[in-house]
Coordinates of C-alpha atoms and ligand atoms in Angstrom, one line a residue:
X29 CA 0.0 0.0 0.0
X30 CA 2.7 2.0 0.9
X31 CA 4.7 1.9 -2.7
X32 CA 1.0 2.4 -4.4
X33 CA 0.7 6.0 -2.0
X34 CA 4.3 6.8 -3.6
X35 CA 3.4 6.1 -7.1
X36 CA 0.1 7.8 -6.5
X37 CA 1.9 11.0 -5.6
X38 CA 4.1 11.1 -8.9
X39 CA 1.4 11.7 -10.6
X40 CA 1.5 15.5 -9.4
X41 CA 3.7 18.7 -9.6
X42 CA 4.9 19.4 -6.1
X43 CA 3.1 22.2 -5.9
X44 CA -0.4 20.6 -6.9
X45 CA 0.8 18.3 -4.1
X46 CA 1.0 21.0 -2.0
X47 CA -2.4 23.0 -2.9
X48 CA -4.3 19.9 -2.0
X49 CA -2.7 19.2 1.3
X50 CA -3.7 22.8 1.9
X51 CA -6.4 22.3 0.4
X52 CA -7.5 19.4 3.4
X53 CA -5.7 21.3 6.0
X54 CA -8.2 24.1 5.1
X55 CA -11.4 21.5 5.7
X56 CA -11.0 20.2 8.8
X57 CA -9.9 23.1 10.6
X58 CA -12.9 25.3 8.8
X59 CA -14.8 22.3 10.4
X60 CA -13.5 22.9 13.3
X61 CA -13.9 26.3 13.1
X62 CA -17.5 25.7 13.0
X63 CA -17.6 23.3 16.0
X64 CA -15.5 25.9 17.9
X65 CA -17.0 29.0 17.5
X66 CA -14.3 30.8 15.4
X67 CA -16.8 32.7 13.4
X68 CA -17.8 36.3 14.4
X69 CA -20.2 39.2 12.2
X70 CA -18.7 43.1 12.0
X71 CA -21.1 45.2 10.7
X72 CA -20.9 48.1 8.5
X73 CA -23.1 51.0 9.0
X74 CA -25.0 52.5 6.1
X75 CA -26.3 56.3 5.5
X76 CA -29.2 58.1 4.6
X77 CA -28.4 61.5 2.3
X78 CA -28.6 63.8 5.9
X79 CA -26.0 60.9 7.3
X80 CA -28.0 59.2 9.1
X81 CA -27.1 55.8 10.4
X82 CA -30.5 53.7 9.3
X83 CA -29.0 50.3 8.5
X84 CA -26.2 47.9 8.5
X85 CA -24.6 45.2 6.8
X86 CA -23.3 42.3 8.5
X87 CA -20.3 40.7 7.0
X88 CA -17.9 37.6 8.7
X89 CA -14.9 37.0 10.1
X90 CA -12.8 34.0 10.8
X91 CA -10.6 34.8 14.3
X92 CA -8.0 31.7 13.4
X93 CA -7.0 30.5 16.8
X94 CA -3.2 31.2 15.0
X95 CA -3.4 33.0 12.2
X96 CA -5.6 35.8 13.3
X97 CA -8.6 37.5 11.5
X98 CA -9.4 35.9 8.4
X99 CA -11.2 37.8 5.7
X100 CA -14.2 36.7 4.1
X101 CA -12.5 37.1 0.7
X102 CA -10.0 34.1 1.3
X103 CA -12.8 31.4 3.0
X104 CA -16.0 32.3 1.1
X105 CA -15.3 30.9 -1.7
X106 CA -13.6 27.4 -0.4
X107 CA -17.0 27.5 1.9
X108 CA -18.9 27.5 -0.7
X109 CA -16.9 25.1 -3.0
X110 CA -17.1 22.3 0.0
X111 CA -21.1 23.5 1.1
X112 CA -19.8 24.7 3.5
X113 CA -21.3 28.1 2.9
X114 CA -25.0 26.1 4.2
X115 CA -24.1 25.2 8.4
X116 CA -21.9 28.7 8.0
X117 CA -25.1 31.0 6.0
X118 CA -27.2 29.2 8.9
X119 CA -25.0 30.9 11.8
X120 CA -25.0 34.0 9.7
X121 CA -28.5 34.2 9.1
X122 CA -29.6 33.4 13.3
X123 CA -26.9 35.4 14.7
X124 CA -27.4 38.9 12.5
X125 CA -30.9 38.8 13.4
X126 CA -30.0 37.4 17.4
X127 CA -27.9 40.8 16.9
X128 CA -30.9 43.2 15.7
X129 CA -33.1 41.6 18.3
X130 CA -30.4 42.9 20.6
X131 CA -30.3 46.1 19.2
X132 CA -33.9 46.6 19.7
X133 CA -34.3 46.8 22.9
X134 CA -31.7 50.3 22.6
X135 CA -33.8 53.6 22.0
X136 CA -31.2 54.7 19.4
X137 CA -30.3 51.6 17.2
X138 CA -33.7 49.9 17.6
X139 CA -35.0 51.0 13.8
X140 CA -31.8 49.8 12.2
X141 CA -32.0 47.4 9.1
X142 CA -30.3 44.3 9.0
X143 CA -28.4 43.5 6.0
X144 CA -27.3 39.9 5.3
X145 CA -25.4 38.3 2.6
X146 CA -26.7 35.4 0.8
X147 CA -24.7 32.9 -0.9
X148 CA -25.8 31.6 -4.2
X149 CA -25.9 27.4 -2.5
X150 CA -27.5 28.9 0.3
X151 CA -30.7 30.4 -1.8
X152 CA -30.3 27.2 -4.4
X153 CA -31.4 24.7 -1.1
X154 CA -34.9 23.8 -1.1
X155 CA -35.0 25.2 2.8
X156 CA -33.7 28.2 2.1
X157 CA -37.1 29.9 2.3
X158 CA -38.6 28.2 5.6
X159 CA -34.7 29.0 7.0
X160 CA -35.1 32.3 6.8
X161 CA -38.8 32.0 8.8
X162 CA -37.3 29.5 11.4
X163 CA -34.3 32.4 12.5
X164 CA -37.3 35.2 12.4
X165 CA -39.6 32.8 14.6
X166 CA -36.8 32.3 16.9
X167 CA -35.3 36.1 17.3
X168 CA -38.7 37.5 17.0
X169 CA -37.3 40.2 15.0
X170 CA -39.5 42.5 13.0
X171 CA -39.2 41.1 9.5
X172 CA -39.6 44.8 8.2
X173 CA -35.8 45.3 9.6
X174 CA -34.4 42.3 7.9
X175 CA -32.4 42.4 3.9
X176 CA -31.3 39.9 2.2
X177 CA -28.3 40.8 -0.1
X178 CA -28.6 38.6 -3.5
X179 CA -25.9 39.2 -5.8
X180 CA -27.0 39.8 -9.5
X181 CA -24.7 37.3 -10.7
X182 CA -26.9 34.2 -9.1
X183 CA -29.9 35.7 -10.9
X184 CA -28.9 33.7 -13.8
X185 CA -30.3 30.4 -12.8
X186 CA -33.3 28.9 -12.9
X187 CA -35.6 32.1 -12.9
X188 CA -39.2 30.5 -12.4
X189 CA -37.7 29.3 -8.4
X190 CA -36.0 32.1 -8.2
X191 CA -39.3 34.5 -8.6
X192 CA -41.4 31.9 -6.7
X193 CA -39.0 32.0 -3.8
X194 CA -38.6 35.7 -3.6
X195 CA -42.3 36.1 -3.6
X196 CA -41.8 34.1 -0.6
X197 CA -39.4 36.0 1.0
X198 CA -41.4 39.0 0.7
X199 CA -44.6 37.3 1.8
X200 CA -42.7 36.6 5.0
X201 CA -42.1 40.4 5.1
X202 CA -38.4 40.7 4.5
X203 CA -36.9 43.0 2.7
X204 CA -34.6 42.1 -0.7
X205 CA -31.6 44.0 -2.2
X206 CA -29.3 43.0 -5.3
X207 CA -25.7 43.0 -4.3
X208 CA -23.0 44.0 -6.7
X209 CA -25.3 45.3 -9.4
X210 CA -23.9 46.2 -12.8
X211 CA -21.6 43.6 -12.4
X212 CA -24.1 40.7 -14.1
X213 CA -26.1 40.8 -17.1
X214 CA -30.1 40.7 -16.2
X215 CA -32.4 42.2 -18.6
X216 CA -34.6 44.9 -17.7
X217 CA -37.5 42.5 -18.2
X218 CA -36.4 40.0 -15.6
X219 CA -35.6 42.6 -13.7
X220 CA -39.0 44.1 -13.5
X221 CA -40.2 40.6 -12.7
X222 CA -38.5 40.3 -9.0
X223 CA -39.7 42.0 -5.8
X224 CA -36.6 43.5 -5.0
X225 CA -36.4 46.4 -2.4
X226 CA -33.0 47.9 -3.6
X227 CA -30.1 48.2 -6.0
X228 CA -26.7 47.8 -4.8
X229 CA -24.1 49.7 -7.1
X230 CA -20.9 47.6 -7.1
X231 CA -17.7 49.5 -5.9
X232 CA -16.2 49.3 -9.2
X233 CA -18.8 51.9 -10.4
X234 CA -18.2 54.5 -7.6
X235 CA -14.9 53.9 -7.3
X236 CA -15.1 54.7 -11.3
X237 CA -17.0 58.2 -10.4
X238 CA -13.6 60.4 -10.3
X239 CA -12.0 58.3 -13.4
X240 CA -14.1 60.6 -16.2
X241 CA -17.6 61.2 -16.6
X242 CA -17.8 58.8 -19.3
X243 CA -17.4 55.9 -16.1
X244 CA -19.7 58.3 -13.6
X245 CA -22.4 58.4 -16.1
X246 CA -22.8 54.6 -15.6
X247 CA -23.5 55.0 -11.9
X248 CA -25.8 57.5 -12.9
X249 CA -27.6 55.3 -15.2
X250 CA -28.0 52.5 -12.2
X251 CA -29.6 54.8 -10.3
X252 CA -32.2 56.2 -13.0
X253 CA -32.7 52.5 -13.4
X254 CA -33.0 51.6 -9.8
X255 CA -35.7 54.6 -8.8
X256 CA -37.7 53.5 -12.5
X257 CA -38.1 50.6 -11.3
X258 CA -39.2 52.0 -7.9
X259 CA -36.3 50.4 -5.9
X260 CA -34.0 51.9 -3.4
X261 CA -30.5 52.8 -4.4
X262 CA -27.4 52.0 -2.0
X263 CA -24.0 52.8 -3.2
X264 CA -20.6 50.7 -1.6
X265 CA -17.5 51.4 -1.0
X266 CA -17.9 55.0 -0.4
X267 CA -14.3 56.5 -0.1
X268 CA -14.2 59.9 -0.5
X269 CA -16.7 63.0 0.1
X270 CA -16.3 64.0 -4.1
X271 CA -18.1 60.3 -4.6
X272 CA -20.4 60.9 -2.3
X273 CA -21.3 64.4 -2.9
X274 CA -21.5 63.1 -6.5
X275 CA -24.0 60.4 -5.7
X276 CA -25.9 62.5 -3.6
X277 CA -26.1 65.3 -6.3
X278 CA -27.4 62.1 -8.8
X279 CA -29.8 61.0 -6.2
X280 CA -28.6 58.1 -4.8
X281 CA -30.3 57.1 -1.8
X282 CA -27.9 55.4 0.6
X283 CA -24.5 54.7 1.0
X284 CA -21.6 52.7 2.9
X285 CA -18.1 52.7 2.5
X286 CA -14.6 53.9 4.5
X287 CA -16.0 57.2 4.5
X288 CA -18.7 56.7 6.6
X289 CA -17.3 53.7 8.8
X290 CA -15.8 50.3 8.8
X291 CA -17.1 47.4 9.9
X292 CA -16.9 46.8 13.3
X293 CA -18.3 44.4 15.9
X294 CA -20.8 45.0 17.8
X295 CA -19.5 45.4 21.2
X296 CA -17.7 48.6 19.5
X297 CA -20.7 49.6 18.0
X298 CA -20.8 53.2 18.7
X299 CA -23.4 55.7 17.8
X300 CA -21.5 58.3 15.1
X301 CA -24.6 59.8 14.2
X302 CA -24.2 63.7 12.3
X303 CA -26.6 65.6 13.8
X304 CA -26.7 68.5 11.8
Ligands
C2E1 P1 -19.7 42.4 -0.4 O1 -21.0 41.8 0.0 O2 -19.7 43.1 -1.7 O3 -19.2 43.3 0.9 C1 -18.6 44.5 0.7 C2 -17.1 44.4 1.0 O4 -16.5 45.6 0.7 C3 -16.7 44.0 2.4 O5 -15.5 43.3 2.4 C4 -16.4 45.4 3.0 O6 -15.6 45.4 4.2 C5 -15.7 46.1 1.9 N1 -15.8 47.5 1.9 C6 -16.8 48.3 2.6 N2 -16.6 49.6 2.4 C7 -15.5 49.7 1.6 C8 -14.7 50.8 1.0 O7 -15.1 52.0 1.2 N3 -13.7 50.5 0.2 C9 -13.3 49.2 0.0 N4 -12.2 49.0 -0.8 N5 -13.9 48.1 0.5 C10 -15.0 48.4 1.3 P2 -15.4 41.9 3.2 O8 -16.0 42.1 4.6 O9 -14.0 41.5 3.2 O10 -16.3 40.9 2.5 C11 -16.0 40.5 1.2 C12 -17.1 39.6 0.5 O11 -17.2 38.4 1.2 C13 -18.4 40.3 0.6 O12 -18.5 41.3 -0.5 C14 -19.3 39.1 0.4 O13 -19.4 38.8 -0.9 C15 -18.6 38.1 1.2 N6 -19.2 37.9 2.5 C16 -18.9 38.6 3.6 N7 -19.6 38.2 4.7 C17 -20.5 37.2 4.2 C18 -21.5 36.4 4.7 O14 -21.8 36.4 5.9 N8 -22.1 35.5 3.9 C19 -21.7 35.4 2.5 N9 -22.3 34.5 1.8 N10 -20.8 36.1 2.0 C20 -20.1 37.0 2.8
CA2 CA1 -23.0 42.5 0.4
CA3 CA1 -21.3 44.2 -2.8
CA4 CA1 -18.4 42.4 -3.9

């Protein structure tokens, strides 16, 4: 058995060797991970035009027992490549709404909004729906205060389940908003099909806003499409006041980025409210 193992890795470059022993290094301890508790939601405050704090988005971190905080960009996609993403969305989903059931017994972050990521496996399950009612039944939050963030690009799957089971979303009173928009390829007629609450303009358009106007007269045209279509429009990654006295000049309706806050957890969740 032995000299069969040694054949079996000559087969490989070293370093495809290598990527799959880090490759089941990265399993079990993301297993473990689970078991143990290493997960942990920041959140990200958003703002009205008169900077007002009205929602947040909660996004996760891995605290690696070793290697410190692990961004979402480096684990996401392995989570949801080994499904993953499904006992991990689960925590998500029940401990951003055990959060805003916190928050709401505070006078001043009580009307917040929720915002919660959604991975494409996680809306494909069949439970997905009645997973979303179980964490609401069990944190008694106010539906109202809850988003889902679906990004456009999982829009191009089946579209009959996908409409049948945002209908249900909304029916349970949740709110829906399309995350990294502009970056897929819906048509306007599919478009106007789906219940969704709000546009989310990718940060590739509003970091495009000081390039030329040539690239700010796309963001321009997400948000004309957005309000036509009576949805809310959120812009991301909000670095600097020209972007978002720009945006706010074209109408956009909300926005998050650097300029207005990192995330943060929510034991330093501190009230930086403008009040002018
Ligand atoms: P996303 O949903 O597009 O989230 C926005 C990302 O942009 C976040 O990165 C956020 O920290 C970052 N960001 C916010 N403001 C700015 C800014 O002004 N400038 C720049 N350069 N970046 C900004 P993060 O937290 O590293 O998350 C990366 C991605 O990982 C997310 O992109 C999302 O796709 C995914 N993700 C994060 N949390 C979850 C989760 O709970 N579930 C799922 N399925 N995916 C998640
Ligand atoms: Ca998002
Ligand atoms: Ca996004
Ligand atoms: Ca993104």
């Amino acid at each position: 058995a032995k000299g069969l193992g040694r054949n079996h890795v000559c087969f490989y470059a070293p370093q495809m060797h290598e990527k799959i022993l880090e490759r089941v290094t990265l399993d079990s301890s993301f297993r473990l991970a689970l078991q143990r508790n290493e997960f942990v939601l920041h959140f990200q405050p958003q703002w009205s035009r008169e900077r007002k704090m009205i929602g947040v988005e909660a996004l996760v971190r891995w605290i690696h027992p070793e290697k410190g905080m692990i961004p979402p960009g480096v684990f996401i996609p392995f989570a949801e490549e080994s499904k993953l993403i499904l006992p991990l969305g689960r925590w998500v989903m029940q401990s951003a709404m055990a959060q805003l059931a916190c928050w709401q017994e505070t006078t001043q972050l009580r009307d917040l909004v929720m915002s919660i990521n959604v991975s494409v496996l996680q809306f494909t399950t069949v439970d997905f729906v009645s997973e979303v009612e179980d964490a609401l039944t069990q944190t008694g939050v106010n539906p109202a205060q809850i988003q889902l963030e679906l990004t456009e690009s999982m829009l191009v799957r089946d579209q009959l389940d996908i409409i049948q089971k945002m209908q249900a979303l909304k029916k349970l009173g949740v709110l829906i908003s399309l995350d990294d928009f502009g970056t897929g390829y819906s048509s306007l007629s599919y478009l106007q099909q789906l219940p969704i609450d709000q546009l989310k303009i990718d940060q590739s358009f509003t970091r495009a806003i000081e390039e030329s106007d040539k690239q700010a007269s796309l963001a321009a045209s997400i948000i004309g499409l957005g309000h036509n279509l009576g949805m809310e429009v959120i812009a991301e990654g909000v670095e600097t006041q020209a972007q978002f006295d720009w945006l706010k000049n074209h109408g956009c309706d909300l926005y998050q980025g650097f300029l207005l806050g990192r995330p943060q957890p929510s034991n330093e969740f501190v009230i930086t409210e403008d009040t002018n």
